[in-house]
Structures are given as C-alpha cells and as structure tokens.
Short mmCIF file of C-alpha atoms and ligand atoms in Angstrom, two decimals:
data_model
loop_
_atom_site.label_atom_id
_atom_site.label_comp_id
_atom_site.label_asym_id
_atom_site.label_seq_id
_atom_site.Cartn_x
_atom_site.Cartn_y
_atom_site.Cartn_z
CA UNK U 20 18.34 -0.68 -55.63
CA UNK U 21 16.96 -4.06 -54.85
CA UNK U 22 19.60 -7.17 -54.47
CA UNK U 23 18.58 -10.84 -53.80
CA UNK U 24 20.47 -13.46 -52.71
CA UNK U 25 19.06 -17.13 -53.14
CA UNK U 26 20.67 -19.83 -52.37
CA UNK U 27 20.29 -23.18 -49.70
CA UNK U 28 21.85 -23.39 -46.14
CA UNK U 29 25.60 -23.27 -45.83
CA UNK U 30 25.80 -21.84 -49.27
CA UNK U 31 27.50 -18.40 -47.11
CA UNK U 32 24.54 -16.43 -48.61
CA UNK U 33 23.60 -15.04 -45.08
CA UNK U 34 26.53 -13.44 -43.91
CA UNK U 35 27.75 -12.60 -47.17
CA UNK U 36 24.25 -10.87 -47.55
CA UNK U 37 25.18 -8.80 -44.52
CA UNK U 38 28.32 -7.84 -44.99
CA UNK U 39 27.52 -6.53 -48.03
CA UNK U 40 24.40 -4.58 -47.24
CA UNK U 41 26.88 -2.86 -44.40
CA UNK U 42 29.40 -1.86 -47.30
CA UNK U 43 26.67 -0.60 -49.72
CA UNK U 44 24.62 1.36 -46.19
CA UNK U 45 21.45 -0.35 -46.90
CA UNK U 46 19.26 -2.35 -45.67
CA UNK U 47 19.83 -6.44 -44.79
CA UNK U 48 16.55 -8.26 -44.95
CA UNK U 49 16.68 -12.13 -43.94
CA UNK U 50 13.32 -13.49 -45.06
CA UNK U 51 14.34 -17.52 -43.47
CA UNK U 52 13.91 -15.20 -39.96
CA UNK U 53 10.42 -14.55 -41.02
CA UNK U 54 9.23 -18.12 -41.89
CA UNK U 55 10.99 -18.78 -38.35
CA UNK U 56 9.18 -16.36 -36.77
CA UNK U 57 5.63 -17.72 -37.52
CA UNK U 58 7.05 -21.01 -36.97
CA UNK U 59 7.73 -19.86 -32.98
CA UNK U 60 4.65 -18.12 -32.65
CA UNK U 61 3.09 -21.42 -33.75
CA UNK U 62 5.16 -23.39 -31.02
CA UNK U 63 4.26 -20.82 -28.84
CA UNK U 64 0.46 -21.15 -29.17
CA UNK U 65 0.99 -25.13 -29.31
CA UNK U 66 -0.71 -25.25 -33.00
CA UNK U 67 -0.40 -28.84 -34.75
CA UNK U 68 1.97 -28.22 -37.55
CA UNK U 69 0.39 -31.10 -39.17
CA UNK U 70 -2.77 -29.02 -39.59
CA UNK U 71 -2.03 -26.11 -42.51
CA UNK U 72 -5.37 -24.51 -42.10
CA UNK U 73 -4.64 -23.75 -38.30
CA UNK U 74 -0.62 -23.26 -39.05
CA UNK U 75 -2.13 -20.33 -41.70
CA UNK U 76 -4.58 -18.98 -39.25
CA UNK U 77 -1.87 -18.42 -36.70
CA UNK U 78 0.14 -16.71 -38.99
CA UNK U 79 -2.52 -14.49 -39.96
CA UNK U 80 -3.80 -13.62 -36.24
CA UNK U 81 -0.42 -13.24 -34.91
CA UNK U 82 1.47 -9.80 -35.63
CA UNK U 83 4.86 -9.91 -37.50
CA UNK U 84 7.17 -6.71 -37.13
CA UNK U 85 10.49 -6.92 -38.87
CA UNK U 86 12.99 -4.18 -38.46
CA UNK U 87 16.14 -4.33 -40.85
CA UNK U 88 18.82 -2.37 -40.98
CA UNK U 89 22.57 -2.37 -42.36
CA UNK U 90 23.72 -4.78 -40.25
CA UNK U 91 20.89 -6.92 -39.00
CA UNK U 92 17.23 -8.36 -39.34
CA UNK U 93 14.91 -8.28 -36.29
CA UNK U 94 11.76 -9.62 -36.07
CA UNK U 95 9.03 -9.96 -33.26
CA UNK U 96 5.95 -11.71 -32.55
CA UNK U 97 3.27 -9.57 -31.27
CA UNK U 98 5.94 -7.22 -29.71
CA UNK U 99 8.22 -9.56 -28.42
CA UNK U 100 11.46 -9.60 -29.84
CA UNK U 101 12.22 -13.48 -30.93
CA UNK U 102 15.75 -12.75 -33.21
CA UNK U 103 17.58 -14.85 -30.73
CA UNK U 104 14.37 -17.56 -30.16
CA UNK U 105 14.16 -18.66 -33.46
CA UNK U 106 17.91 -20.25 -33.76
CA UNK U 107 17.15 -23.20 -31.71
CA UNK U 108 16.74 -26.72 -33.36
CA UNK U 109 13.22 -26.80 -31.93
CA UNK U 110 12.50 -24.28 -34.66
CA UNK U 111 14.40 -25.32 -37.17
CA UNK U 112 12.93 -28.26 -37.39
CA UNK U 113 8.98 -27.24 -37.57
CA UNK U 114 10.03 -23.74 -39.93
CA UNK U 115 9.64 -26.42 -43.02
CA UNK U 116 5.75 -26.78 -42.77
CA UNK U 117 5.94 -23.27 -42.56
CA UNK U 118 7.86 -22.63 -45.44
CA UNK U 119 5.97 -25.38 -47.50
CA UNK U 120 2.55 -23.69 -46.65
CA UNK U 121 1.14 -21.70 -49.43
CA UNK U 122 -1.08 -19.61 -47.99
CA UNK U 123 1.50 -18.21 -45.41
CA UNK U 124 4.26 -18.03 -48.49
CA UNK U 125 1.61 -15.44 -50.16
CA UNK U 126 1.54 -13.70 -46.85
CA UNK U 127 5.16 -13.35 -46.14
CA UNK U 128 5.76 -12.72 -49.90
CA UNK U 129 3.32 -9.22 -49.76
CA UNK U 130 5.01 -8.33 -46.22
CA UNK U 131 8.46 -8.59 -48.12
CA UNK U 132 7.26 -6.71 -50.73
CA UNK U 133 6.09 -3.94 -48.55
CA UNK U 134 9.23 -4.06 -47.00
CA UNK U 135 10.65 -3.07 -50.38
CA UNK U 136 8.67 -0.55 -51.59
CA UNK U 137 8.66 0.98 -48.39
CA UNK U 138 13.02 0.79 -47.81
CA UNK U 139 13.38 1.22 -51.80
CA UNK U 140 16.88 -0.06 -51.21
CA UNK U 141 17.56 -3.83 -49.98
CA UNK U 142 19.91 -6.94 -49.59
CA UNK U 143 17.57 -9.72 -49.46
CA UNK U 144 18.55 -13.25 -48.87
CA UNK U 145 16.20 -16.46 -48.88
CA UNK U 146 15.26 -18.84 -51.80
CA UNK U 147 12.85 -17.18 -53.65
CA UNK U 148 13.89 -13.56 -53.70
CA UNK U 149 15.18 -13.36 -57.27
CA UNK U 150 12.13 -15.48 -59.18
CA UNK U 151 9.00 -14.70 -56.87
CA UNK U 152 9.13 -11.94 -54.65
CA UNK U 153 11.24 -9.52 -56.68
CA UNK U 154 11.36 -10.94 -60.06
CA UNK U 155 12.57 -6.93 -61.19
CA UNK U 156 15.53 -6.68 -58.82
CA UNK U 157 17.94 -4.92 -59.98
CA UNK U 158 21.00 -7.18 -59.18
CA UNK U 159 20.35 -11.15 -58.78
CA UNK U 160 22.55 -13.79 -57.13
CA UNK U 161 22.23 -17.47 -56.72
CA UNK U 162 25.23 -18.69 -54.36
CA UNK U 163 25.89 -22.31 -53.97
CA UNK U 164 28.77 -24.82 -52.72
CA UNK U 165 29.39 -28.28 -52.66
CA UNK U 166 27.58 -30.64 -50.27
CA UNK U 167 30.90 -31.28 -48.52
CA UNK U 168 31.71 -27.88 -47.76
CA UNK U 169 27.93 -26.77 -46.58
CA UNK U 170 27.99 -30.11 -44.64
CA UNK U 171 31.51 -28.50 -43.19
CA UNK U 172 29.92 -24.94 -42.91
CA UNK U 173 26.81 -26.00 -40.54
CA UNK U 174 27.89 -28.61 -38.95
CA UNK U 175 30.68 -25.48 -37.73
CA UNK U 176 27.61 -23.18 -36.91
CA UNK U 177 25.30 -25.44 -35.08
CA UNK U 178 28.50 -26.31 -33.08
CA UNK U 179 29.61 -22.80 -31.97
CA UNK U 180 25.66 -23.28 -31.02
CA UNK U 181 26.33 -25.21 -28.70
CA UNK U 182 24.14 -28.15 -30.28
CA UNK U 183 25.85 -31.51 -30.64
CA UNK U 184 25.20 -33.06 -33.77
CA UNK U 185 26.34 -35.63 -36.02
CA UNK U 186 28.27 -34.70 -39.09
CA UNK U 187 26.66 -37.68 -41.30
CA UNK U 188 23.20 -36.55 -39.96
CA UNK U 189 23.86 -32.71 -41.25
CA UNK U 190 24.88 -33.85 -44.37
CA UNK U 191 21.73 -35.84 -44.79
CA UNK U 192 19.71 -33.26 -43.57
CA UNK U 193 20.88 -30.93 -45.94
CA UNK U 194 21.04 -33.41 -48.83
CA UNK U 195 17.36 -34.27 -48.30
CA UNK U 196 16.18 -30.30 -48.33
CA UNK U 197 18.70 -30.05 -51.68
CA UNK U 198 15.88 -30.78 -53.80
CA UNK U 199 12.86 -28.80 -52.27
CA UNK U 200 14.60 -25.96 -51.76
CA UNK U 201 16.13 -25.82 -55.76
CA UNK U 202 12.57 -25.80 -57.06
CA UNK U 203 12.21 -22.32 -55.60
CA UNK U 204 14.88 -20.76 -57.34
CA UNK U 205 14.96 -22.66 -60.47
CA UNK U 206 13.62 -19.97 -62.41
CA UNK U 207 17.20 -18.19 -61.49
CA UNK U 208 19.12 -20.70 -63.34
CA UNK U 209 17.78 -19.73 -66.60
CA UNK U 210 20.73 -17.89 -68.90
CA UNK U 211 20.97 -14.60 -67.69
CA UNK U 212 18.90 -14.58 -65.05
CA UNK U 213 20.85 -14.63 -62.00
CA UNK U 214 25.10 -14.06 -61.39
CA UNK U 215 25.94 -17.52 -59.49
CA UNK U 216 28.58 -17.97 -57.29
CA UNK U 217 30.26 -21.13 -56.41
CA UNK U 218 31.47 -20.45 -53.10
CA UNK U 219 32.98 -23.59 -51.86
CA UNK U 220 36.60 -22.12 -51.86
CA UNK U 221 35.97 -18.56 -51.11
CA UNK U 222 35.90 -17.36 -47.86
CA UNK U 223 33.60 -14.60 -46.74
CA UNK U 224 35.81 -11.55 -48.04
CA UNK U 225 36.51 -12.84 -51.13
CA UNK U 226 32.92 -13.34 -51.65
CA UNK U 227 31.55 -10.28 -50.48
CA UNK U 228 34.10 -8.57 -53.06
CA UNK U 229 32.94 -10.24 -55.87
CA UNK U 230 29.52 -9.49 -55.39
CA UNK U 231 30.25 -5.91 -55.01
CA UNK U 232 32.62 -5.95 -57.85
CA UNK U 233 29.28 -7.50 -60.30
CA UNK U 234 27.46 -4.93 -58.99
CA UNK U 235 29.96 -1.73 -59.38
CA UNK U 236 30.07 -3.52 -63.16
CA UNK U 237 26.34 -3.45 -63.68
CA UNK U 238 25.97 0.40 -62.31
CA UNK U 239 28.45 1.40 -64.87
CA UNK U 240 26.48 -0.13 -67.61
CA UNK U 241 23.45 1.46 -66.42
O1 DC G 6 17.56 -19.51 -44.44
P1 DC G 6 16.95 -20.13 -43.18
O2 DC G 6 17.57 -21.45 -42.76
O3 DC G 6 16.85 -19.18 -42.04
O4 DC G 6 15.45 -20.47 -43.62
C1 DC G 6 14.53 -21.05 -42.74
C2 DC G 6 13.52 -21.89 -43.51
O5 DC G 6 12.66 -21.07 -44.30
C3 DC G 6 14.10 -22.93 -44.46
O6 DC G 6 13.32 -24.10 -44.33
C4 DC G 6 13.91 -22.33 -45.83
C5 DC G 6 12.69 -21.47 -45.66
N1 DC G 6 12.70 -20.25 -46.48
C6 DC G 6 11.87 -20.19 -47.57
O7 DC G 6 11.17 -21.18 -47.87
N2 DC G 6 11.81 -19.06 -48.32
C7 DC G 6 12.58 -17.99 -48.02
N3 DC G 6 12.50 -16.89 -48.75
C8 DC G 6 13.44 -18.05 -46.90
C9 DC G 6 13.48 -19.21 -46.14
#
C-alpha cells in the first residue's frame, strides 16, 4: 500500500507522516530530506547554486543512500550519514535551487520510485507525492493550515533549534514559498483526487487518527 502526504511546511504533514507509518508498521519516507541531501553535498563540494548545470552534475556524481524505516528517514552522502546535517538554516536556505532544478527533480523522482517498488509499502510525505511520483497511490492526502498557525508551528521548531528568528520574517518566508510550492500539488486539488485535511486546530493525535480512520474506510471498500 502506497500513502502520500503533500502538503507545505508547518502544514504537520511530517510528523503526522511518521506517526502514522509507525501505527500501520511500514515504511516513513521523507523525500524534503532528499532534496536536502544533494543540497549539502553541494555545500560540501562548494558548487555555485546559481549554476543548475553544475548543481545537476553534483547530484548525479555524488551517491545518495536513503534508508527508511517505521519510524525514520536516513539519508547519506557518499556514506556519510547527513540526517542531522541537513536541518541547519545553511541548508535550508540553498535546498530551493535544488528543489526548483528539473533535471535533479527527474532524478530524485526515479530514486523514490525505486524506493517504492522495492518497499511495496510506504508513507511518503513531500509536495509532489500524490500527482507526480505516485500518481496510483493507493491512499492520497493533501494537509494544509492557515498561515497563522504554520507561521506559529515553525517559528516553534526552528526555536527548539536553537535558531533565533523573527516571527514576521517566518511568516514571510513561508508566505513567499505558498505559491511555488501549491503548483506542485495542484493536480491533488482536483474533486476526488486527494482527502485534505485542514489541520490548523488539530493537534498531532487527532490528526494521525483521522488519517487512519480514511484509510481503515477505504480498505473496507476495497
Ligand atoms: O519538506 P522539507 O522542508 O524538508 O523540504 C525541503 C525542500 O525540498 C523544500 O524547499 C521543498 C522541497 N521539496 C520538493 O520540492 N519536493 C518534495 N517532494 C519534497 C521537498
């Protein structure tokens, strides 16, 4: 059984993705950790992320293991392990010319793929899991929430971070990516096509239980 999970940041789509691939006993796969990933190794090999030719070639040259299990996504870079690396604000901030770089989208897209075919069963979480990687999963969900309460949400995480950030800067930040990231899973809004979940005043638990309660629905239909 494949289940995606799209939805932008503060949305609650990662750890509700986890949570519920521990309650189901399969696999979590967090594809943002991937486009992460080549973003470090890019840092690492002090590539200009202004040049999309050499930001591709990295990614293709470099080696990209991910290991996912009930519970957690890791990922490393030519054998390193860079799970914890790729949380810092240095990366967040370069991961967007990753993510907006075709030829490494393609790239990712096949490993994730693989990844599938290979697990069979998988909670995966990113933007376009539901319209381009896996247009035939079995379960779809688009989660969302408010500006306000995503601004709330991260602002919270990059906090217990230990980052110190500006609340009216998050909120801009986020506002900004609102409408790059929606193209990617617009194809989910269509009727029918994905469950969506307004999340803004549900916390975690409540959340995970309603997806599992869609998807307890939908195997009894089967
Ligand atoms: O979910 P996240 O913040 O870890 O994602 C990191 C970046 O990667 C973010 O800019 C969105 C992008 N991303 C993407 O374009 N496609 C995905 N499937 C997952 C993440």
């Amino acid at each position: 059984m494949i289940i995606t999970i799209d939805g932008n940041a503060g949305s609650g789509k990662s750890t509700a993705a986890r949570k519920l691939a521990g309650r189901l006993n399969i696999a979590y796969l967090d594809t943002g950790a991937m486009y992460r990933a080549i973003a470090w190794a890019a840092l690492e090999h002090g590539v200009d992320f202004d040049d999309p030719e050499a930001l591709a070639a990295i990614a293709r040259e470099v080696s990209l293991e991910v290991d996912c299990g009930p519970t957690h996504t890791r990922v490393k870079i030519d054998g390193r392990d860079v799970t914890e690396a790729i949380r810092t604000m240095e990366v967040n901030r370069h991961t967007s010319a990753v993510a907006r770089n075709q030829p490494i989208r393609d790239l990712l897209v096949e490993k994730q793929r693989q990844i599938g075919r290979h697990l069979g069963a998988l909670v995966t979480e990113g933007r376009d899991q539901g319209s381009v990687v896996f247009p035939d999963a079995d379960v779809k969900f688009v989660m969302e929430a408010s500006l306000d309460k995503r601004t709330e949400r991260r602002h919270a995480e990059l906090v217990a971070d230990g980052e110190e950030v500006d609340i009216a800067e998050v909120r801009r930040n986020l506002d900004s990516r609102d409408a790059t990231d929606a193209r990617q899973w617009a194809a989910l809004y269509a009727p029918g096509a994905a469950i969506r979940i307004d999340t803004s005043h549900m916390s975690i638990a409540q959340v995970v239980d309603r997806l599992l309660a869609h998807i307890r629905q939908l195997k009894h239909g089967m």
